[in-house]
XYZ file of C-alpha atoms in Angstrom:
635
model
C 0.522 1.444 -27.395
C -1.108 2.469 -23.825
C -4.680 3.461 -25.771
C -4.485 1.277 -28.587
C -8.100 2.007 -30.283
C -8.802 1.977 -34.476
C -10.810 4.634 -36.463
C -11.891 4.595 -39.783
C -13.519 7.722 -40.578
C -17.191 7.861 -43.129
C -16.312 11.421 -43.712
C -13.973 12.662 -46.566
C -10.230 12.934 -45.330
C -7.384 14.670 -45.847
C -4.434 12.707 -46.685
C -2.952 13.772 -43.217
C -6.100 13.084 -41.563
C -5.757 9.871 -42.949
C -1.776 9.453 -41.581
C -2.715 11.218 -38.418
C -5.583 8.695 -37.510
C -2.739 5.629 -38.556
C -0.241 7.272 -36.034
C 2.236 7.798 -39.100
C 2.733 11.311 -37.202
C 5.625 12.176 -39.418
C 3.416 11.312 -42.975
C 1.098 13.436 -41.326
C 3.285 16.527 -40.345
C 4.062 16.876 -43.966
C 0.761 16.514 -45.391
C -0.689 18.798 -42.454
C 1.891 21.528 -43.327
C 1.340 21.220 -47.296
C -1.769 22.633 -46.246
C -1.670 25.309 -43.930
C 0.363 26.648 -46.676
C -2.058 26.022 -48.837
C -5.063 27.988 -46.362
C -6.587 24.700 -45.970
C -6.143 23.546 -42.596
C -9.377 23.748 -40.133
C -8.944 24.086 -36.472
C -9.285 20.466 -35.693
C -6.527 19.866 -38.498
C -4.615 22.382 -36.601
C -4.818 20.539 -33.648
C -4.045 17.358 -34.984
C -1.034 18.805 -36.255
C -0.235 19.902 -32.767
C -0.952 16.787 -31.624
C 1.566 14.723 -34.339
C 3.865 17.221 -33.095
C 3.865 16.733 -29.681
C 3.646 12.657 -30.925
C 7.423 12.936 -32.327
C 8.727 14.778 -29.739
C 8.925 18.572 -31.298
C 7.374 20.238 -28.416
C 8.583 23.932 -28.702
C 6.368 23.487 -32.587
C 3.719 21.885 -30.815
C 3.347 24.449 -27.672
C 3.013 27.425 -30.255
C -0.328 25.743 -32.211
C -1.561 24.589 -28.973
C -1.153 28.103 -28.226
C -2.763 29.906 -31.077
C -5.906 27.046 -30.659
C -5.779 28.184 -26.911
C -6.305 31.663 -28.613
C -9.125 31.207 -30.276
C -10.354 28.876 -27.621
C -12.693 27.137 -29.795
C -11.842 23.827 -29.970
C -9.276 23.280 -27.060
C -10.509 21.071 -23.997
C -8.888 20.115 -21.046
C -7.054 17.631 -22.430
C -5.517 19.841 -25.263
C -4.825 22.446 -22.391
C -2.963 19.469 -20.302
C -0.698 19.007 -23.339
C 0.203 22.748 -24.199
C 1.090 22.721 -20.180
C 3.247 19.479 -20.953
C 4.852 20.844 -24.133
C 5.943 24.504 -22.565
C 7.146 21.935 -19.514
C 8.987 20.019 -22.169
C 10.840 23.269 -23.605
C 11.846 24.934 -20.333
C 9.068 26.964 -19.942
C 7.656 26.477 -17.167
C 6.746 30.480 -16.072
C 4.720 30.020 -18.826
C 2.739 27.028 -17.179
C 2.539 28.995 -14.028
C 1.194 31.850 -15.692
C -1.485 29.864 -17.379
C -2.432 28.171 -14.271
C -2.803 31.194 -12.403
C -5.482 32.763 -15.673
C -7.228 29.582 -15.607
C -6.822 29.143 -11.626
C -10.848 30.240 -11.233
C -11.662 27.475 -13.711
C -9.371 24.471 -12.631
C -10.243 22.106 -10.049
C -8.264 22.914 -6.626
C -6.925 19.695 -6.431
C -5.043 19.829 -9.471
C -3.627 23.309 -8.739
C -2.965 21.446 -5.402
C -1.472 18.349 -6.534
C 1.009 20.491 -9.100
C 2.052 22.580 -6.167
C 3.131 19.768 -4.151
C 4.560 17.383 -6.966
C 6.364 20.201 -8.460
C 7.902 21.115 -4.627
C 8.570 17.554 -4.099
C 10.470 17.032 -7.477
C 12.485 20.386 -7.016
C 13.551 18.586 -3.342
C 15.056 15.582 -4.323
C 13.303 14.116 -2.033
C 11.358 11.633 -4.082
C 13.619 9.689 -5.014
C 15.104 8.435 -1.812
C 14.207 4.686 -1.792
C 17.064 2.418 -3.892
C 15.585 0.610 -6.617
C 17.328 -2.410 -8.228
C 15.848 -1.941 -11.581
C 16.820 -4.303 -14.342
C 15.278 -4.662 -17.965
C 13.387 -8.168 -18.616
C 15.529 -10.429 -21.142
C 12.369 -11.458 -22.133
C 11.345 -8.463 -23.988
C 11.250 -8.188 -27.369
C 11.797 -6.001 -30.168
C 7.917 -4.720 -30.367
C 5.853 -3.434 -27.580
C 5.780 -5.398 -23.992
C 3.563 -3.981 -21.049
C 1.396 -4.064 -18.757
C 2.948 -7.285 -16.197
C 0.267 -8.417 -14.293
C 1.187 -11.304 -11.312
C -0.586 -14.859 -12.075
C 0.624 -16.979 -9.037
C 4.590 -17.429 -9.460
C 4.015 -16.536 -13.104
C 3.660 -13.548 -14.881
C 1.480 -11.940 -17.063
C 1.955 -9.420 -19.788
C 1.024 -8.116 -23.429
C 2.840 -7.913 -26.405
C 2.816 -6.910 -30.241
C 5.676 -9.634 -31.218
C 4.214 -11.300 -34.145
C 3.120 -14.510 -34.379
C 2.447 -17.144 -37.566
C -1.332 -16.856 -37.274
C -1.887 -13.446 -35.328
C -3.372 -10.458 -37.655
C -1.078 -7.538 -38.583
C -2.222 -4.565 -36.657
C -1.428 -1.677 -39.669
C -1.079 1.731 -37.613
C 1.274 0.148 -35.481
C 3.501 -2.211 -37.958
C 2.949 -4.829 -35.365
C 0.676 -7.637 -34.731
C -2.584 -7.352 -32.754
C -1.963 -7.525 -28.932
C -1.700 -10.598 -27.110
C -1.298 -11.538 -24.009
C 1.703 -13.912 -22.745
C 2.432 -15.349 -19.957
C 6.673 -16.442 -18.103
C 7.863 -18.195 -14.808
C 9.477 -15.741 -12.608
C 12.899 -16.542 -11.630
C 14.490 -16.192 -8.338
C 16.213 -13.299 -9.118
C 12.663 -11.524 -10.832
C 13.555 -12.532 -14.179
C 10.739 -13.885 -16.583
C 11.671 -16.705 -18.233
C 10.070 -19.162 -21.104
C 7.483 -16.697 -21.775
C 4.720 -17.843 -24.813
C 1.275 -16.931 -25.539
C -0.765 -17.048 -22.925
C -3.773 -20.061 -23.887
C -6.108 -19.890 -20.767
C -8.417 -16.960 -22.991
C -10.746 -17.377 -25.611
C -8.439 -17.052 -28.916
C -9.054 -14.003 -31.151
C -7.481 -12.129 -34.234
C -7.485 -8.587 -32.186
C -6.235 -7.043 -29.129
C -6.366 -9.072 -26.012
C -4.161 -7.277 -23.274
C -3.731 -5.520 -20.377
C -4.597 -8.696 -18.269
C -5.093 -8.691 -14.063
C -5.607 -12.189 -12.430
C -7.774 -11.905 -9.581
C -7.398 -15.136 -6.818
C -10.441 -13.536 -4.887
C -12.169 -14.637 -8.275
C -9.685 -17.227 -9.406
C -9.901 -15.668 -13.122
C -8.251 -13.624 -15.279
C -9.669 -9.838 -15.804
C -8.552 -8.319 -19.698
C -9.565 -6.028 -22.565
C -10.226 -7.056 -25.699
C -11.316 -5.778 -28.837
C -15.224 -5.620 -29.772
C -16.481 -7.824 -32.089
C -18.915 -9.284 -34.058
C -18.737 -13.310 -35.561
C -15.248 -12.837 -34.855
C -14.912 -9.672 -36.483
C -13.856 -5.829 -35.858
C -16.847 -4.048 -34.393
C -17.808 -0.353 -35.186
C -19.713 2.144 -33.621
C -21.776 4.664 -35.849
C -18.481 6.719 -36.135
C -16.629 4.129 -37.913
C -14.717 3.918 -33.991
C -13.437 0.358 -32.753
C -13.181 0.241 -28.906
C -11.882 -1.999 -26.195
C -13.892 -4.119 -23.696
C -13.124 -5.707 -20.314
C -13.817 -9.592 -20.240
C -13.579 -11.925 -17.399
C -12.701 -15.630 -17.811
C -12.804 -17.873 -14.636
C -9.680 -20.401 -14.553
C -11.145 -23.341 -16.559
C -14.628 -21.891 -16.251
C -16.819 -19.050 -17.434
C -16.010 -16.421 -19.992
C -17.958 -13.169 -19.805
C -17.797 -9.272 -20.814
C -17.549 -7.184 -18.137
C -17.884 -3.727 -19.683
C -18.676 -3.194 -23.318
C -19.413 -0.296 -24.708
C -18.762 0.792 -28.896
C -18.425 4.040 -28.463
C -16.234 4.172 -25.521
C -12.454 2.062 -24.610
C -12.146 0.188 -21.332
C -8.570 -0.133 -20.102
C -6.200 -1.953 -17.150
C -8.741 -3.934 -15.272
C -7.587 -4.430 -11.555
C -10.219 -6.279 -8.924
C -9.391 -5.538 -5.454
C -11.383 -8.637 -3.563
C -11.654 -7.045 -0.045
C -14.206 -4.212 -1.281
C -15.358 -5.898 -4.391
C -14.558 -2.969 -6.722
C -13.698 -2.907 -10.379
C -10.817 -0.573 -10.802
C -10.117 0.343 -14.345
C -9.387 3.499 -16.829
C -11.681 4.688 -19.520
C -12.327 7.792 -21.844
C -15.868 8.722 -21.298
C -16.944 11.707 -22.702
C -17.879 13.166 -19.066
C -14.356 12.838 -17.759
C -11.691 15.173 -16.356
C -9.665 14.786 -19.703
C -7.994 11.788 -21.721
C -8.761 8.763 -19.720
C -10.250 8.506 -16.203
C -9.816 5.920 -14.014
C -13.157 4.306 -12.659
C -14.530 1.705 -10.547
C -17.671 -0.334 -10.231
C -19.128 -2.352 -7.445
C -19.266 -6.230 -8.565
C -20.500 -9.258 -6.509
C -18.506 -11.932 -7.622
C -17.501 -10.584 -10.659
C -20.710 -9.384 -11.629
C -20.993 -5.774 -12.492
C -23.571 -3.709 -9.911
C -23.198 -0.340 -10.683
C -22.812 2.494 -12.842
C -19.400 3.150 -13.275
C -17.731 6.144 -10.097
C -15.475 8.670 -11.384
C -11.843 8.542 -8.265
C -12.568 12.366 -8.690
C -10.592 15.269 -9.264
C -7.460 14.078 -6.740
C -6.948 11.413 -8.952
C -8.115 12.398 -12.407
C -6.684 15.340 -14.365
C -6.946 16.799 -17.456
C -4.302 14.523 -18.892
C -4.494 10.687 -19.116
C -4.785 8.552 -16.304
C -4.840 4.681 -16.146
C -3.090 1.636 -14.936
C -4.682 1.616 -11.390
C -3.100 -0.778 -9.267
C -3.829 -1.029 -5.317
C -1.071 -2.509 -2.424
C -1.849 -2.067 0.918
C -4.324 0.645 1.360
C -2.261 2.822 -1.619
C -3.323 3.133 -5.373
C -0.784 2.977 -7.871
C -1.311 4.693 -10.996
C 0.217 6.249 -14.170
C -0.676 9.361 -15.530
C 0.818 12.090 -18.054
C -0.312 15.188 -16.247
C 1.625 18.016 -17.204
C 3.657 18.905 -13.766
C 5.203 15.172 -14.267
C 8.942 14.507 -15.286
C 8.294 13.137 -18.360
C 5.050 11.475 -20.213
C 3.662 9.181 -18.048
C 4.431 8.458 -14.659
C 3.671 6.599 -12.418
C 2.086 8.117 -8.943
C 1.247 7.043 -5.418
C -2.046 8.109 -3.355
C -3.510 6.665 0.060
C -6.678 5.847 0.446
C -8.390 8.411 3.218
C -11.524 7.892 5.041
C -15.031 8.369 3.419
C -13.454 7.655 -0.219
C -11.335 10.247 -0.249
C -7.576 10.284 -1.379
C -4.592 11.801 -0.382
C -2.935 13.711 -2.647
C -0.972 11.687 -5.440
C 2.637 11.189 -4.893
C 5.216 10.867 -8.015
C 7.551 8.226 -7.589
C 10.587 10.136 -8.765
C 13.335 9.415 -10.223
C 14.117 6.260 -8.130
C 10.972 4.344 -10.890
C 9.998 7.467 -13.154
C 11.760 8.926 -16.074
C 12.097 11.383 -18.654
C 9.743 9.242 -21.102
C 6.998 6.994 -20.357
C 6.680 5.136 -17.025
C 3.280 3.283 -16.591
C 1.707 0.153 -15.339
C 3.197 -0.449 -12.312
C 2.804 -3.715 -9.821
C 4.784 -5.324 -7.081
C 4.503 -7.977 -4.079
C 5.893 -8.768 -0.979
C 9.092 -11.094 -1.786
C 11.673 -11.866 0.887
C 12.904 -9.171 3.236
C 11.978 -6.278 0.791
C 9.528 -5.900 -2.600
C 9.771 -7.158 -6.144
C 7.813 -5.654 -8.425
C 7.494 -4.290 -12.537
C 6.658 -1.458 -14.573
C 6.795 -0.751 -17.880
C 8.603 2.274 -20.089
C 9.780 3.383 -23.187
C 13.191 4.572 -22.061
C 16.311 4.724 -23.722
C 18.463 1.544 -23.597
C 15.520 -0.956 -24.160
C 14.917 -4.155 -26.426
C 11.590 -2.748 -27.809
C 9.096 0.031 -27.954
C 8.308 -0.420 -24.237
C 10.135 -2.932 -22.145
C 9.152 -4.730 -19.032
C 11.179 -3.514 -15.961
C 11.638 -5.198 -13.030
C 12.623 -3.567 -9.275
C 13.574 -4.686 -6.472
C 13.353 -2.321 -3.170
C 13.433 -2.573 0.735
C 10.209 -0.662 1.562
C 6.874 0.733 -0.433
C 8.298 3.067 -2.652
C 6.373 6.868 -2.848
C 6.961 9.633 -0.532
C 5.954 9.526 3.053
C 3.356 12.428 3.189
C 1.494 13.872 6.540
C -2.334 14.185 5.800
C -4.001 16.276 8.219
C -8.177 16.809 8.474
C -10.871 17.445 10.335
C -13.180 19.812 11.313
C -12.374 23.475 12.634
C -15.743 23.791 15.766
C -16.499 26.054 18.354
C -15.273 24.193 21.390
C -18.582 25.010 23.072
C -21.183 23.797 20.398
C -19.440 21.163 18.130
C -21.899 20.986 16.089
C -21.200 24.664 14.755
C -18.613 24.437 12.350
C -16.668 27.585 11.246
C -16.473 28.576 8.034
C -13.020 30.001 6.106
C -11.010 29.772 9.033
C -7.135 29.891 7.974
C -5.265 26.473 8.975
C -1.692 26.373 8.408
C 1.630 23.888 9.412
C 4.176 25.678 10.654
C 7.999 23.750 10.950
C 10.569 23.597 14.016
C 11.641 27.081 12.877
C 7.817 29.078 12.350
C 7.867 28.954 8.401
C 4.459 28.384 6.962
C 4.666 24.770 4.713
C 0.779 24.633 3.574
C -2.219 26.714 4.237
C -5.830 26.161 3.628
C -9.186 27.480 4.683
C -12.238 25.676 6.074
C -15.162 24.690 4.257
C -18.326 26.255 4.670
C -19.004 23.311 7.368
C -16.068 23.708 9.111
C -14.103 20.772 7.056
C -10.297 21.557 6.352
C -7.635 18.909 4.780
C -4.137 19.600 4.052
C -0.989 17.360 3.059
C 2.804 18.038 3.616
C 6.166 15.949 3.050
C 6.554 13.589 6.253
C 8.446 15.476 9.392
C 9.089 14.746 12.634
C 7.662 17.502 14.309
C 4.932 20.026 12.786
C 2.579 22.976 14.941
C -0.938 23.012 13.640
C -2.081 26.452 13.421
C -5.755 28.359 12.653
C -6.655 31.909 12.612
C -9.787 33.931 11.920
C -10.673 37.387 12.306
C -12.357 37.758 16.165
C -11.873 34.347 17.144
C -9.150 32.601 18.794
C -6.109 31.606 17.738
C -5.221 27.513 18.160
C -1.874 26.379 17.912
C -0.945 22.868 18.856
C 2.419 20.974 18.316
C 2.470 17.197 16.582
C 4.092 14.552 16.479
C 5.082 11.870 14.354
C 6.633 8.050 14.417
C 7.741 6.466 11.807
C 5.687 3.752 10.835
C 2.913 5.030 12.357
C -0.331 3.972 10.428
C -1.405 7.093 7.703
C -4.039 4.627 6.370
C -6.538 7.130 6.570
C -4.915 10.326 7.710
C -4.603 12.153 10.781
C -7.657 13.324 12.285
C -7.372 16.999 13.969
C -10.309 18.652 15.267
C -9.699 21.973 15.755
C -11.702 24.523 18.485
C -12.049 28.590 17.589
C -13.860 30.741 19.578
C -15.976 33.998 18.575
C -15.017 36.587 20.942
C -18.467 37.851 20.583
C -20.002 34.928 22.120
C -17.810 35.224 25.382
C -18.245 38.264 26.386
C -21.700 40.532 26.497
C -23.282 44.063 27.895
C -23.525 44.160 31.632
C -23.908 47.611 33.355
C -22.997 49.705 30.146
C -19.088 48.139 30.099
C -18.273 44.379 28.366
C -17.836 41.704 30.431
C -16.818 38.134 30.058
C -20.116 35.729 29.982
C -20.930 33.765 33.141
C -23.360 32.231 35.129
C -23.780 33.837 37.842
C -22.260 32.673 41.199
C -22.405 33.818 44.629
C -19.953 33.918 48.066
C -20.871 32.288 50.923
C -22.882 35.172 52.938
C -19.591 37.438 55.223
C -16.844 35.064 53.671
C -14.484 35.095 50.404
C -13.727 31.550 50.015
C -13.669 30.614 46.356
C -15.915 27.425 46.310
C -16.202 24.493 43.706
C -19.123 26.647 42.019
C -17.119 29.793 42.025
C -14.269 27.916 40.322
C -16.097 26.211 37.645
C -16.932 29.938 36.294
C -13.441 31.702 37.036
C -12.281 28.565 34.661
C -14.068 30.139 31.986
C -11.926 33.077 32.816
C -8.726 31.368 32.185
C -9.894 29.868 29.404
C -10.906 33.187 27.560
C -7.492 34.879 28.501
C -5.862 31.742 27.031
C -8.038 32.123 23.766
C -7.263 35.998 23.575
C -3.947 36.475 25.540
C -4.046 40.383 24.428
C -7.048 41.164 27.009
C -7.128 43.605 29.600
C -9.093 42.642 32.932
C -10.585 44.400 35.674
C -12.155 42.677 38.457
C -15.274 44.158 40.105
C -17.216 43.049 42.947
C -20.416 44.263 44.839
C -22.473 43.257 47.470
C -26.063 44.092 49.061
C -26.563 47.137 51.437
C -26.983 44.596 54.526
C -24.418 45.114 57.279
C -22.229 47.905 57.487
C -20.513 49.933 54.298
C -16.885 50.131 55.591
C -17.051 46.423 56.225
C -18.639 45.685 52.668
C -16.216 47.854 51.069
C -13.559 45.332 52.982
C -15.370 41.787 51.942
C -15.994 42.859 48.513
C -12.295 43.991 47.815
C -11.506 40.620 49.631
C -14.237 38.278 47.244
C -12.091 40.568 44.420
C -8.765 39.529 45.662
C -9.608 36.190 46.006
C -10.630 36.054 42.540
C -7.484 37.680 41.077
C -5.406 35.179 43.309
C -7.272 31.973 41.887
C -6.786 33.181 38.186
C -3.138 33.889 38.655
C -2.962 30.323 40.537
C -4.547 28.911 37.570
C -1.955 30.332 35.071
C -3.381 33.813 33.637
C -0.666 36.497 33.419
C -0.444 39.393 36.027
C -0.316 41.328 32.825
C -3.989 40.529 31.857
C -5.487 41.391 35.379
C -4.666 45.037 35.333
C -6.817 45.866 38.680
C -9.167 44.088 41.540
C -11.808 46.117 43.287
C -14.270 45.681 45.662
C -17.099 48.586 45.523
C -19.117 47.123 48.383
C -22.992 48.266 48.244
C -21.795 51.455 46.133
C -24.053 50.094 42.634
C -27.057 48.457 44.555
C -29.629 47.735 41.346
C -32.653 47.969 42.564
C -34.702 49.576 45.510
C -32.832 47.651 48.127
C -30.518 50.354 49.669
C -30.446 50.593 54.034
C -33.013 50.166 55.692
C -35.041 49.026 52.911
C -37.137 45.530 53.539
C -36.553 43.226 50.787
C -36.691 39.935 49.979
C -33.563 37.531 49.911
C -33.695 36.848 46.015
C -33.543 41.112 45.739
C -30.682 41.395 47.682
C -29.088 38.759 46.282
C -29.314 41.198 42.777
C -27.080 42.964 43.745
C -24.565 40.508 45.080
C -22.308 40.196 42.210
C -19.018 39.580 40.163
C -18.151 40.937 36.630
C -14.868 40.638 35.102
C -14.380 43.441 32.845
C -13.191 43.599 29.423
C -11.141 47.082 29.178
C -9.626 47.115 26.113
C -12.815 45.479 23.806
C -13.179 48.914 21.463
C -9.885 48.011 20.498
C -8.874 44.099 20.736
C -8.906 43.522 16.890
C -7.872 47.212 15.721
């Protein structure tokens, strides 16, 4: 019941076409089979049979034609590939999931590789499902399909397929058309008194999925398209759905309406003005997408915005639903625990998303788990979802829940941008960022961007040491940490600085030396002044950056006054130098000698008794600190 759409073919049929496209999966299993006996059955037959397969729960039959269409690769799309995935899941099978992910890795989108690599950590953990729910099963549901609860003040919302005296029969399902009813919740989150719903226009066909907006102070639904109150068809002989808006005693208008294409789950969220909803555009990730739109007051002002590959995967997504900066949202991805469930993702800064978060077993089950809401009520949360687990009145039951605190995992996002320290405006490219834990074990790495960009997401912890690497740079490592409570709204922003060795140090006198400005003594003394000591700090810097270097200190002065006592002054300035480095925290280790050569290297024509002027001699007045070990630093 979740994409409830009708097609009636103009093309010739099969008899198991003609079950298949009724949802009579079993009819059309036996038709299907009669003939791929017979050599009759085309590729997209195949595939449907697949499909009616997976529909009644046979998974290991339906894994083995998804395979052979995977084969032949012909007609299989991403959404095909998503079930195969969930069928080989569904059998036990999941080294053969990995070992399709990892053929297909170079053709997947990172994110969903990402996202099943997390989800599928987290679920192994038991870690997801830490929260207590109080779940209970609505006596208000019925022996047909009820879904989608939506709040309307201290009421709420919901559709249905009970009949009803004067409501069309809705044949593929054996139930009537959708509509949408409406209860009083009780004190303890029970609906009670619930009836058809009569503040919407009346119609014969599906009305459902409803979302009542106060920001708008209307109710936001899908419907089906028509024409002078009849079915509508596009040139395929396809009926879809459209989103309508009708204003609490006021206005009734369609939203989005399109023949060709099925609009589901409205939800308005008033503080950006955005249309959240799912649909199966042809341009999509897979089954259904969810989308937004930009609306002023209800009115639609853009084209609809894909949420991206975070969000959207080759499976079917829909049921957005957004609570205090988090989106809410159901979708039968194949790394799930069941068919649908329903998953949790911030919203980050810029539009982005962290990475989606399945409730676990504390909400999600085995079967389908999908349009989930809740509110703020008392001390704690009372909310509803909807499933098709064992135990219920119907085909899918309303649930309600009860919990102390947001339900989803806690999650650390981590981003920013990996810069030189000296020129932030130079990011660097493929640098390797990694979290370590308390005990050194590597929990996620990633590389920068070409721009420098990195993001990365873990399970919440206490304590974590951010760590990046690249071959003849620095190495940063850093220690975090975390409160809980603290606000993850849009992530934590980490800007991390790696150096080039290359452009510290450069060619002085035939040897590599570490790059400064240069600085002079005052003239006979070895006093390390303020402008000395803003360049040694560049010193202590680069041994911090590359703790494995090997130093030498050399310093020289002019041929004016006499050698023994420049030999004395220069080994002096050297010791000097040595002593404010080790004050300043560099290792004895990295310093390995400090000499003072006096006037032995004068540079220019200015040896004794030579006339020159000041700025000559003051050539040859100079500090280098010497890089010994360069030809082998990153051996």
């Amino acid at each position: 019941m979740l994409l409830f759409t009708s097609a009636f073919a103009q093309d010739k049929r099969s008899k198991g076409d003609s079950y298949f496209f009724q949802y009579a999966y079993n009819q059309a299993i036996v038709e299907y089979e009669k003939q791929k006996a017979e050599g009759t059955l085309t590729p997209q037959q195949e595939l449907n049979l697949a499909d009616a397969y997976f529909k009644t729960n046979a998974y290991d039959k339906a894994s083995k034609l998804y395979l052979e269409a995977y084969k032949r690769d012909t007609l299989m799309g991403n959404h095909h590939f998503n079930k195969m995935l969930q069928s080989f899941s569904k059998v036990g099978n999941t080294e053969r999931v990995d070992a399709f992910l990892a053929t297909k890795s170079g053709q997947l989108e990172q994110e969903l590789l990402e996202n099943a690599d997390f989800n599928r950590e987290l679920l192994e953990s038991n870690t997801a499902g830490e929260l207590q729910f109080e779940i209970f099963n609505m006596g208000s549901n019925s022996p047909q399909s009820d879904f989608a609860p939506a709040f309307f003040k201290e009421r709420l919302l919901f559709s249905s397929g009970r009949p009803q005296e004067k409501k069309k029969q809705y044949a593929p399902m054996g139930e009537s058309y959708l509509d949408i009813y409406v209860g009083r919740i009780g004190p303890n989150g029970e609906v009670l008194n619930a009836n058809p719903f009569s503040g919407i226009p009346q119609s014969d066909y599906h009305k459902a999925t409803p979302y009542y907006s106060e920001a708008l102070n209307a109710i936001l639904y899908v419907l089906s398209n028509t024409e002078n109150g009849e079915l509508a068809f596009d040139d395929n002989g396809k009926n879809a759905l459209s989103i309508a808006m009708q204003v609490v005693d006021g206005q009734f208008r369609l939203l989005l309406r399109d023949l060709s294409t099925s609009f589901y789950y409205p939800f308005y969220e008033a503080e950006t003005g955005k249309l959240y909803f799912a649909a199966n555009f042809e341009d999509g990730y897979g089954g259904t997408d969810l989308y937004y739109v930009y609306t002023n007051n209800g009115q639609i002002m853009s084209a609809p915005v894909n949420l991206g590959p975070r969000i959207n995967s080759p499976g079917n997504e829909i049921a957005p639903f957004v609570f205090e900066s988090s989106l809410y949202f159901s979708s039968d991805v194949f790394y799930g625990m069941g068919g649908m469930d329903i998953y949790k993702s911030n919203f980050e800064e810029e539009g982005n998303f962290s990475i989606p978060v399945n409730l676990g077993p504390g909400v999600n089950s085995k079967d389908d788990d999908f349009g989930f809401i809740m509110r703020n009520e008392g001390d704690g949360l009372l909310g509803y979802f909807s499933s098709n687990r064992p135990g219920g009145r119907g085909k899918d039951d309303i649930y309600g829940f009860k919990v102390d605190e947001k339900p989803g995992l806690k999650t650390i996002a981590l981003r920013g941008k990996v810069v030189k320290p000296y020129d932030n405006d130079e990011g660097v490219a493929k640098a390797a960022v990694r979290v370590l834990d308390k005990n050194g074990a590597v929990l996620k790495e990633v590389y920068s961007d070409e721009d420098g960009n990195y993001r990365l997401e873990i399970p919440w912890r206490e304590e974590v040491t951010l760590q990046a690497t690249k071959d003849r740079h620095s190495i940063f490592t850093e220690k975090l940490q975390f409160l809980e409570g603290l606000d993850q709204k849009e992530g934590f922003k980490v800007d991390i600085g790696l150096s080039l060795y290359d452009d510290l140090v450069e060619e002085k006198e035939g040897q590599k030396v570490v790059k400064l400005d240069k600085f002079y003594f005052d003239r006979g003394l070895a006093k390390i002044t303020p402008e000395i000591a803003k360049e040694l700090d560049k010193v202590v810097e680069f041994v911090q950056q590359f703790p494995a270097v090997q130093l030498r200190i050399e310093t020289y002065t002019d041929s004016r006054g006499g050698s023994s006592a420049n030999f004395r002054l220069t080994q002096q300035r050297s010791d000097a130098i040595k002593k404010y480095l080790l004050d300043k925290g560099v290792p004895a280790s990295n310093i390995l000698y400090s000499v003072g050569y006096g006037e032995q290297k004068i540079l220019n024509n200015c040896h004794n008794g030579a006339f020159c002027l000041e700025m000559l001699h003051k050539q040859n007045q100079r500090s280098l600190i010497v890089v010994l070990n360069d030809n082998v630093m990153f051996e």
